Amino acid sequence: MEEWVGLKWHDYVTRQAMGEFPEYAVHLKDEARTLGVLFRALGGDPALSLVTAEPRQFQIRRKFLQKLAGTHRKFELAWRDDESLRLPDQLALFPSKKLNRDLYLWLAALASLGEVSNYSWLKGNQAMVLELLARWPGLEPIYQRLVKHALRWRPTPESLSGNEAKREAAIRQALIHPGSVDDLPDALTDPWPVVLWLYPVLGRGKVTGQILGDDNTQSKSSGLAKKRKRRRAERVDAFDKDQGIMLFRLENLFTWSEFIPVDRAGDDSDEDDADAVAEDMDMISVSKDRREASSAIKFDLDLPSEENDDLYLGPGIHLPEWDWRRQAFREKFCCLQPMLSKEAIPSPLPEHLMRSAQTLRRQFSALKPLRQWERRQLDGEELDLDACLDRTVQIRRGSGEVDQKLFRQCKHNQRDLACLVLTDVSLSTDTYINNNLRVIDVARDGLQLLSEALTASRDPFAIFAFSSRRRDHIRFHHIKSFDEPYNDTTRGRIQALEPGYYTRMGAAIRQSIKLLQGRPEHQRILLLLTDGKPNDLDLYEGRYGVEDTRMAVQEAQKAGITPFCVTIDEEANEYLPYVFGSSNFVVIKDPTQLPAQLPKLYLNLTR
């Protein structure tokens, strides 16, 4: 291990502050995978993003730095909140790569226990250090080694005067013997940064950063500032691609409401300003007259009025919603409204799907129930002539026990499964993926072909679509129930699907669970088709929506239902593994291939 020899504190601090240890620097982007694994293994929140920390300014006396001009210095220090873990972009505090790497590991381990506030910075960090070492004694040697070298990095109390000297002595005592210091003496300057501790939140809620995936490969610069063509739009706040690194990207995928320059309600209150924002947002839709893929999104105000809306099927269904911040359900928090399209006209299968549908019907017909005769049964529909003949021979010979199984019975070799297809028809499905097709167009074609295939295989299936406009208006479009036949009426309902509002996914999944729980089949599949992450006008943004959807998926799994997500969102790999698990989703990179791929995915899923 590289060690420094004969460096005085003044010389060491001066060299460190001037960045004169580049040969020993360790970069966050190189350690991201290891830190992510360690953080989660020690119980850290798996949904947090790993982002570079913004510099903090400290007022430190000039005489401590001598060769450095000014009394203000900036340091990148570790901190975390409920959405991200912030660590320095690089560490070159010590002339030893191993020590700098150990410091990264220590900070990630300490952050797995939680965050600290301004009021509990001193006591909170000492308590966290004691708790971490009690839980994981193997970290003790690393901590002691880091303390030894961190003390060398700090000024000595003898070099200070008055309360500054007393304060430095107290900090040193807290590092050597955590839990032994209750408060720090007041001084006119800031204490020298404690690099082994976490700091309070700095600028809550604003995440900027260059994206880094779990595979430690740097994402393309278009990941945030430039979405793919069908998602491009101007965001209100500018994005600086050179500020930071993100590992777990739950918060970096912008949703439609984030592209709109309005202030959204932070909660689901009924205040006048929040209602006004909702009314403004409700009137925004993507222009239907665009005929080419463009880098800008056009909006118009021609959504149909409520009086021309679809038919309401009942008064609405109240469902709970998971609030991850409270770690509790909000009972009867959402109102899901089953609906039936007034515009649906019974229609035949579109001509451009005829050939594909014929091929699929031929392939899936091999899966339909087959009549098979089971011979030599005690009871059955017909006599088993071979068994009767053998019995007669046995009686005449008078040899052995006489066989009493003289019947045969016909049984169906039936696939014991049912599938509910739930498709997202939110506002984003009105965007064009090329000069001719929108997302909603390929989604409709996919539903048509999958329905043709399932009809041929005789697997029971149902189809529903959903969109939302805040928690009290979640539209649940009835297309086909399990008891309805697939015919021109169903085809007409599929063809009548149009983009709606937003994507409150959790409520739609919970209603689908209720419908599937009533099925007698052993294998029950919930197949979700979507083009983006969960979002809505109110608090259902960012992590709140992701956590509610994840909880709904877990509810499905506990109910014995297999949830599977099919998406065309190129950024889905950043959040779907957290929501559905690593093997319960698939990303179709070319949206035009969705109709052809959907039946194949279903076939592989049900084998």
XYZ file of C-alpha atoms in Angstrom:
607
model
C 0.000 0.000 0.000
C 1.273 3.454 -0.905
C 2.012 5.565 2.194
C 3.270 9.085 2.665
C 6.391 9.582 4.740
C 7.604 12.786 6.414
C 4.732 15.008 5.242
C 3.855 17.705 7.739
C 0.189 18.566 8.166
C 0.575 21.945 6.478
C 2.347 20.463 3.449
C -0.119 17.597 3.218
C -3.217 19.804 3.408
C -1.792 22.249 0.897
C -1.027 19.499 -1.587
C -4.430 17.873 -1.054
C -6.296 21.152 -1.468
C -4.389 21.908 -4.640
C -5.204 18.426 -5.995
C -1.613 17.221 -6.108
C -2.430 13.517 -5.603
C -3.978 12.681 -9.002
C -2.010 9.452 -9.211
C -3.939 8.179 -6.148
C -7.389 9.437 -7.134
C -10.309 6.989 -7.115
C -13.371 7.911 -9.207
C -16.990 7.268 -8.333
C -17.815 6.018 -11.817
C -15.280 3.217 -11.375
C -16.578 2.202 -7.940
C -20.315 2.607 -8.624
C -21.094 -1.086 -9.069
C -19.290 -2.135 -5.902
C -20.802 0.683 -3.871
C -24.293 -0.132 -5.115
C -23.951 -3.796 -4.165
C -22.540 -2.934 -0.742
C -25.192 -0.298 -0.025
C -28.044 -2.681 -0.819
C -26.408 -5.664 0.888
C -26.178 -3.710 4.150
C -29.885 -2.877 4.020
C -29.801 0.430 2.157
C -32.865 1.545 0.219
C -32.546 -0.128 -3.233
C -34.489 2.649 -4.948
C -32.003 5.419 -4.152
C -29.971 7.037 -6.907
C -26.215 7.289 -6.578
C -25.254 10.826 -7.593
C -22.160 13.004 -7.314
C -22.308 15.406 -4.391
C -22.436 19.137 -4.950
C -19.560 21.105 -3.360
C -20.224 22.752 0.002
C -18.579 25.993 1.021
C -16.662 26.284 4.291
C -15.204 29.365 5.931
C -11.755 28.425 7.161
C -9.031 30.732 8.417
C -6.409 31.688 5.866
C -3.488 30.779 8.101
C -4.477 27.111 7.989
C -3.998 27.018 4.229
C -1.212 29.625 3.870
C -0.513 29.007 0.176
C -4.217 29.192 -0.760
C -5.863 32.548 -1.391
C -9.109 33.343 0.416
C -10.856 32.035 3.516
C -13.635 30.090 1.747
C -13.112 26.563 0.479
C -15.440 24.098 -1.215
C -15.497 20.385 -0.452
C -17.528 17.517 -1.906
C -18.905 15.637 1.095
C -21.229 12.642 1.425
C -24.923 13.018 2.228
C -28.244 11.379 1.434
C -31.969 12.020 1.468
C -35.014 9.885 0.668
C -34.285 9.907 -3.065
C -30.509 9.804 -3.563
C -27.123 9.058 -2.058
C -24.533 11.733 -2.863
C -20.830 10.885 -2.857
C -17.802 12.860 -4.105
C -17.054 12.559 -7.803
C -13.547 11.465 -6.888
C -11.515 10.921 -3.743
C -7.847 11.895 -3.600
C -7.651 12.857 0.066
C -4.895 10.384 0.827
C -1.837 9.395 -1.221
C -3.112 5.810 -1.294
C -5.668 4.375 -3.681
C -6.650 1.713 -1.187
C -7.429 4.291 1.471
C -9.445 6.424 -0.912
C -11.361 3.349 -2.063
C -11.958 2.313 1.565
C -13.361 5.775 2.249
C -15.925 5.292 -0.542
C -16.919 1.929 0.929
C -17.191 3.358 4.444
C -19.400 6.265 3.339
C -21.719 3.949 1.382
C -21.975 1.627 4.388
C -22.697 4.506 6.765
C -25.351 5.907 4.419
C -27.184 2.566 4.444
C -28.367 3.443 7.967
C -30.118 6.695 7.011
C -29.537 10.425 6.812
C -28.580 13.126 9.303
C -29.991 16.616 9.918
C -28.423 19.903 10.943
C -29.609 19.342 14.507
C -28.239 15.813 14.830
C -25.054 16.068 12.775
C -22.622 15.471 15.637
C -24.573 12.983 17.749
C -26.258 11.382 14.752
C -22.988 10.511 13.003
C -21.453 9.116 16.185
C -24.540 6.979 16.809
C -24.522 5.713 13.214
C -20.836 4.785 13.437
C -21.469 2.803 16.625
C -24.498 1.060 15.109
C -22.661 0.202 11.901
C -19.675 -1.260 13.736
C -21.994 -3.219 16.041
C -23.863 -4.708 13.080
C -20.798 -5.377 10.945
C -17.678 -5.836 13.125
C -15.637 -6.573 10.017
C -15.686 -2.851 9.217
C -13.780 -2.012 12.409
C -10.259 -2.331 10.897
C -11.256 -0.158 7.923
C -12.711 2.490 10.209
C -9.680 2.585 12.476
C -7.355 2.867 9.500
C -9.415 5.693 8.017
C -9.574 7.529 11.350
C -5.801 7.334 11.699
C -5.197 8.931 8.321
C -8.124 11.341 8.523
C -6.653 12.772 11.729
C -3.389 13.362 9.895
C -5.372 15.214 7.219
C -6.987 17.481 9.826
C -5.345 20.466 11.567
C -3.893 19.797 15.007
C -5.477 21.557 17.991
C -2.064 23.068 18.768
C -2.152 24.949 15.465
C -5.445 26.609 16.433
C -6.467 28.923 19.239
C -9.391 29.436 21.573
C -12.661 27.662 20.844
C -11.394 26.526 17.462
C -8.757 24.426 19.198
C -11.318 23.035 21.650
C -13.686 22.227 18.839
C -11.019 20.414 16.857
C -10.083 18.396 19.922
C -13.739 17.430 20.424
C -14.090 16.300 16.799
C -10.955 14.203 17.103
C -12.340 12.634 20.272
C -15.642 11.861 18.491
C -13.759 10.144 15.684
C -11.555 8.065 17.964
C -14.273 7.274 20.534
C -17.690 7.600 18.827
C -20.482 8.560 21.207
C -18.242 10.389 23.705
C -18.944 13.976 22.569
C -22.319 15.679 23.071
C -21.687 19.138 21.616
C -19.029 21.347 20.035
C -17.776 24.720 21.301
C -18.946 27.683 19.217
C -16.365 29.349 16.993
C -16.302 32.094 14.375
C -15.257 29.758 11.559
C -16.521 26.419 10.267
C -14.888 23.221 11.502
C -12.614 21.440 9.088
C -14.791 18.921 7.171
C -15.169 15.476 8.717
C -14.779 13.295 5.648
C -15.794 10.087 7.468
C -19.249 11.428 8.333
C -22.433 12.222 6.467
C -23.626 15.791 6.126
C -27.155 17.232 6.144
C -29.234 17.500 2.990
C -28.067 20.142 0.538
C -30.753 21.289 -1.924
C -33.484 18.669 -1.473
C -35.264 17.330 -4.510
C -32.977 18.418 -7.335
C -31.050 15.636 -9.050
C -28.712 16.467 -11.897
C -26.178 14.084 -13.248
C -24.567 12.170 -16.015
C -26.114 8.722 -15.971
C -24.169 5.590 -15.125
C -25.743 2.151 -15.462
C -25.342 -0.846 -13.179
C -22.960 -2.297 -15.707
C -20.600 0.645 -15.177
C -21.006 1.724 -18.763
C -21.674 5.366 -19.296
C -25.048 6.134 -20.800
C -25.297 8.209 -23.916
C -25.641 11.939 -23.421
C -29.123 11.744 -24.849
C -30.306 9.744 -21.826
C -31.764 12.797 -20.079
C -31.320 15.933 -22.127
C -32.392 14.260 -25.364
C -35.038 11.578 -25.135
C -35.646 9.437 -28.193
C -37.609 11.071 -30.998
C -41.018 10.045 -29.828
C -40.313 11.509 -26.366
C -38.388 14.673 -27.176
C -39.491 17.929 -25.655
C -38.104 20.980 -23.941
C -37.862 20.709 -20.187
C -38.348 23.709 -17.930
C -35.053 23.382 -16.070
C -31.868 23.146 -18.097
C -29.799 20.029 -17.642
C -26.048 20.084 -17.342
C -24.723 16.758 -18.505
C -21.402 17.274 -16.730
C -22.820 17.490 -13.213
C -22.681 14.182 -11.492
C -23.202 10.471 -11.921
C -26.347 8.487 -11.275
C -26.459 4.755 -10.632
C -30.059 3.820 -9.688
C -32.124 5.909 -12.061
C -35.631 6.038 -10.638
C -35.894 9.812 -10.665
C -34.184 10.753 -13.902
C -36.863 9.676 -16.391
C -39.039 12.673 -17.075
C -42.763 12.188 -17.453
C -45.186 14.156 -19.594
C -46.245 16.514 -16.843
C -42.601 17.378 -16.177
C -42.261 18.718 -19.707
C -44.999 21.289 -19.105
C -43.925 24.669 -17.614
C -46.507 24.784 -14.808
C -46.303 24.299 -11.064
C -47.830 20.959 -10.101
C -49.382 20.299 -6.744
C -46.947 18.681 -4.370
C -49.724 16.710 -2.695
C -53.288 15.775 -3.401
C -54.933 18.725 -1.685
C -58.092 20.432 -2.907
C -56.677 23.943 -2.741
C -57.660 26.385 -5.465
C -54.166 26.676 -6.934
C -53.775 22.893 -7.233
C -57.185 22.597 -8.881
C -56.295 25.329 -11.340
C -53.110 23.522 -12.303
C -55.037 20.285 -12.773
C -57.572 21.986 -15.022
C -54.797 23.450 -17.141
C -53.049 20.109 -17.426
C -56.262 18.276 -18.231
C -56.663 20.342 -21.391
C -53.280 19.361 -22.870
C -53.099 16.672 -25.523
C -50.747 15.762 -28.297
C -51.721 17.090 -31.696
C -53.382 14.446 -33.878
C -52.511 16.050 -37.201
C -48.786 15.379 -37.155
C -47.674 13.058 -39.908
C -43.957 12.893 -39.315
C -41.613 12.158 -36.459
C -40.452 15.458 -35.055
C -38.082 16.646 -32.361
C -40.790 18.767 -30.765
C -44.155 17.870 -29.298
C -47.208 19.804 -30.448
C -50.053 20.387 -28.046
C -53.590 21.429 -28.735
C -56.707 21.920 -26.671
C -59.254 19.764 -28.483
C -59.921 16.998 -25.972
C -63.565 15.903 -25.917
C -65.761 17.365 -23.246
C -67.249 15.274 -20.451
C -70.654 15.176 -22.088
C -69.183 13.275 -25.024
C -67.224 10.932 -22.772
C -67.465 7.133 -22.712
C -70.174 5.232 -20.863
C -69.642 4.852 -17.118
C -70.144 1.294 -15.854
C -71.252 1.857 -12.290
C -70.424 4.464 -9.654
C -66.698 3.707 -9.448
C -64.473 1.423 -7.383
C -62.452 2.740 -4.434
C -58.973 1.252 -4.106
C -56.027 1.741 -1.739
C -52.694 3.254 -2.687
C -49.279 2.639 -1.158
C -47.508 5.653 0.350
C -43.864 4.671 0.612
C -43.005 7.714 2.711
C -45.424 6.624 5.418
C -44.841 2.936 4.709
C -48.596 2.441 4.830
C -51.628 2.139 2.559
C -54.042 4.989 2.010
C -57.316 3.137 2.143
C -59.988 4.001 -0.451
C -57.671 6.677 -1.764
C -58.286 6.136 -5.498
C -61.497 5.953 -7.496
C -61.311 3.645 -10.495
C -64.085 4.137 -13.044
C -64.932 1.209 -15.375
C -65.860 2.589 -18.792
C -67.125 1.401 -22.158
C -66.445 3.251 -25.382
C -69.416 4.986 -27.002
C -67.497 5.222 -30.274
C -66.857 1.491 -30.677
C -68.486 -0.023 -33.769
C -68.347 -3.788 -34.437
C -65.624 -4.219 -37.044
C -63.776 -7.059 -38.766
C -60.063 -7.599 -38.367
C -58.118 -4.894 -40.262
C -56.943 -6.059 -43.635
C -53.249 -5.389 -42.957
C -53.381 -7.922 -40.083
C -55.134 -10.725 -42.002
C -52.043 -12.669 -43.070
C -50.316 -12.432 -39.677
C -53.522 -13.441 -37.904
C -53.934 -16.488 -40.129
C -50.400 -17.636 -39.331
C -50.910 -17.120 -35.605
C -54.230 -18.996 -35.582
C -52.540 -21.956 -37.227
C -49.655 -21.926 -34.740
C -51.762 -21.433 -31.617
C -54.401 -23.950 -32.643
C -51.854 -26.636 -31.778
C -52.252 -25.547 -28.151
C -56.018 -25.974 -27.981
C -57.467 -28.830 -25.872
C -57.211 -32.276 -27.490
C -59.571 -35.204 -26.922
C -57.672 -38.127 -25.468
C -59.113 -41.512 -24.455
C -57.954 -42.984 -21.195
C -58.277 -46.769 -21.338
C -59.018 -49.372 -18.633
C -61.021 -47.155 -16.270
C -63.416 -48.326 -13.536
C -66.030 -45.978 -14.973
C -66.353 -44.076 -18.201
C -68.332 -43.076 -21.248
C -67.822 -46.275 -23.268
C -66.744 -49.886 -22.854
C -63.112 -50.541 -23.508
C -63.355 -53.413 -26.008
C -59.728 -54.481 -25.554
C -60.209 -54.668 -21.769
C -63.424 -56.645 -22.189
C -61.698 -59.116 -24.512
C -58.820 -59.595 -22.099
C -61.273 -60.164 -19.235
C -63.123 -62.844 -21.220
C -59.842 -64.645 -21.953
C -58.887 -64.522 -18.271
C -62.243 -65.996 -17.194
C -62.062 -68.881 -19.684
C -58.485 -69.701 -18.713
C -59.293 -69.368 -15.054
C -55.942 -67.786 -14.437
C -55.134 -64.750 -12.295
C -57.282 -61.971 -10.926
C -60.101 -60.829 -13.191
C -59.658 -57.247 -14.400
C -62.587 -54.948 -13.402
C -61.432 -51.869 -15.394
C -63.616 -52.273 -18.452
C -64.353 -48.683 -19.514
C -62.641 -45.861 -21.301
C -63.095 -42.133 -20.660
C -62.489 -39.116 -22.891
C -60.589 -36.223 -21.306
C -59.450 -32.874 -22.644
C -55.752 -32.127 -22.435
C -56.448 -28.500 -21.496
C -54.006 -25.679 -20.677
C -54.943 -24.626 -17.173
C -54.269 -20.881 -17.448
C -55.995 -17.516 -17.835
C -54.536 -14.200 -18.964
C -55.619 -10.618 -18.377
C -54.072 -8.096 -20.761
C -53.815 -4.582 -19.315
C -52.694 -1.870 -21.703
C -51.591 1.682 -21.039
C -53.461 4.243 -23.169
C -52.018 7.364 -21.552
C -51.204 10.625 -23.309
C -47.773 9.468 -24.434
C -49.271 6.793 -26.706
C -50.324 9.585 -29.087
C -46.716 10.231 -30.090
C -45.357 9.048 -33.426
C -42.697 6.376 -33.679
C -42.197 6.996 -37.398
C -43.854 8.994 -40.174
C -46.973 6.827 -40.215
C -47.498 5.064 -36.888
C -48.257 6.211 -33.365
C -47.669 4.164 -30.245
C -51.427 3.635 -29.870
C -51.562 2.229 -33.426
C -49.017 -0.519 -32.763
C -50.625 -1.224 -29.375
C -54.023 -1.777 -31.038
C -52.491 -4.051 -33.654
C -50.716 -5.989 -30.940
C -53.945 -6.504 -29.005
C -55.728 -7.658 -32.169
C -53.098 -10.255 -33.063
C -52.735 -11.513 -29.504
C -56.513 -11.911 -29.279
C -56.592 -13.895 -32.510
C -53.869 -16.178 -31.169
C -55.538 -16.730 -27.781
C -58.864 -17.427 -29.420
C -57.204 -20.173 -31.461
C -55.562 -21.698 -28.381
C -58.811 -21.397 -26.386
C -56.996 -19.870 -23.428
C -59.444 -17.748 -21.369
C -58.419 -14.089 -21.620
C -59.651 -10.578 -20.871
C -58.525 -7.161 -22.115
C -58.686 -3.822 -20.317
C -57.056 -0.441 -20.895
C -56.361 2.364 -18.455
C -55.361 5.990 -18.074
C -55.829 8.446 -15.237
C -56.456 12.055 -14.305
C -55.462 12.294 -10.677
C -56.508 9.785 -8.021
C -60.261 10.385 -8.269
C -60.588 9.652 -11.996
C -58.796 6.486 -13.094
C -60.337 5.305 -16.355
C -60.555 1.524 -16.703
C -61.743 0.738 -20.221
C -63.681 -2.497 -20.675
C -62.701 -4.228 -23.924
C -63.316 -7.916 -23.254
C -64.108 -9.844 -20.088
C -63.277 -13.491 -19.529
C -66.892 -14.510 -20.158
C -67.297 -12.606 -23.427
C -66.446 -14.162 -26.791
C -63.863 -12.539 -29.012
C -65.734 -11.228 -32.025
C -66.297 -8.120 -34.126
C -67.616 -6.263 -31.081
C -64.339 -6.793 -29.263
C -62.363 -5.885 -32.379
C -64.334 -2.658 -32.637
C -63.562 -1.754 -29.014
C -59.856 -2.314 -29.610
C -59.920 -0.169 -32.728
C -61.757 2.578 -30.821
C -58.970 2.915 -28.222
C -57.533 6.429 -28.142
C -54.878 8.103 -25.953
C -56.215 9.319 -22.623
C -54.465 11.121 -19.811
C -51.789 9.827 -17.424
C -50.509 6.529 -15.978
C -51.636 5.709 -12.433
C -50.512 2.149 -12.819
C -50.944 0.806 -9.295
C -54.733 1.169 -9.177
C -55.184 -0.493 -12.583
C -53.020 -3.431 -11.493
C -54.988 -3.844 -8.250
C -58.296 -3.978 -10.118
C -56.803 -6.547 -12.500
C -55.751 -8.645 -9.510
C -59.350 -8.702 -8.275
C -60.583 -9.900 -11.669
C -57.936 -12.623 -11.904
C -58.539 -13.849 -8.364
C -62.018 -14.936 -9.436
C -60.632 -17.312 -12.054
C -60.417 -21.078 -11.303
C -57.323 -21.681 -13.458
C -54.117 -22.695 -11.748
C -51.883 -20.347 -13.758
C -53.054 -16.730 -13.908
C -51.092 -14.145 -15.879
C -51.292 -10.362 -15.776
C -49.721 -9.037 -18.980
C -49.073 -5.292 -18.836
C -48.362 -3.273 -21.990
C -46.909 0.199 -21.434
C -44.643 2.805 -22.967
C -43.417 4.653 -19.888
C -43.076 4.862 -16.119
C -45.969 5.522 -13.707
C -47.034 9.166 -13.440
C -49.990 11.453 -12.823
C -50.764 15.093 -12.147
C -50.548 15.002 -8.377
C -48.138 13.318 -5.993
C -47.979 10.220 -8.232
C -44.678 11.389 -9.717
C -41.173 10.072 -9.433
C -40.550 7.571 -6.706
C -44.073 7.715 -5.231
C -45.598 6.249 -8.396
C -42.814 3.708 -8.841
C -43.148 2.469 -5.250
C -46.946 2.160 -5.485
C -46.638 0.174 -8.713
C -43.967 -2.045 -7.165
C -46.226 -2.735 -4.191
C -49.123 -3.603 -6.533
C -46.867 -6.048 -8.398
C -45.918 -7.678 -5.093
C -49.614 -7.967 -4.206
C -50.187 -9.801 -7.486
C -47.364 -12.215 -6.770
C -48.691 -12.925 -3.273
C -52.091 -13.682 -4.818
C -50.530 -16.363 -7.017
C -50.646 -14.217 -10.150
C -47.724 -13.883 -12.551
C -47.231 -10.215 -13.535
C -45.235 -9.569 -16.696
C -44.521 -6.210 -18.329
C -43.960 -5.561 -22.033
C -42.703 -2.066 -22.775
C -41.256 -0.031 -25.623
C -39.627 2.477 -23.270
C -35.903 2.452 -24.048
C -35.133 3.677 -20.529
C -37.211 0.960 -18.842
C -34.111 -1.008 -17.807
C -33.471 1.731 -15.285
C -36.646 1.174 -13.231
C -38.496 -1.991 -14.303
C -36.024 -4.405 -12.635
C -36.870 -2.674 -9.354
C -40.621 -2.778 -10.016
C -41.128 -6.196 -11.685
C -37.908 -8.056 -10.979
C -35.102 -8.849 -13.386
C -36.943 -11.603 -15.271
C -40.540 -10.347 -15.366
C -40.323 -7.739 -18.096
C -39.097 -7.293 -21.628
C -38.169 -4.169 -23.592
C -39.024 -4.116 -27.294
C -36.532 -1.694 -28.789
C -38.347 -1.332 -32.110
C -41.973 -0.387 -31.311
C -43.137 -1.385 -34.786
C -42.312 -5.005 -33.872
C -44.728 -5.055 -30.918
C -47.652 -6.673 -32.825
C -45.459 -9.500 -34.110
C -43.547 -10.018 -30.860
C -46.468 -9.960 -28.424
C -47.909 -13.414 -29.300
C -44.402 -14.914 -29.218
C -43.786 -13.449 -25.781
C -47.064 -14.877 -24.542
C -46.203 -18.292 -25.943
C -42.819 -18.322 -24.180
C -44.390 -17.074 -20.969
C -47.003 -19.842 -20.811
C -44.917 -22.847 -21.797
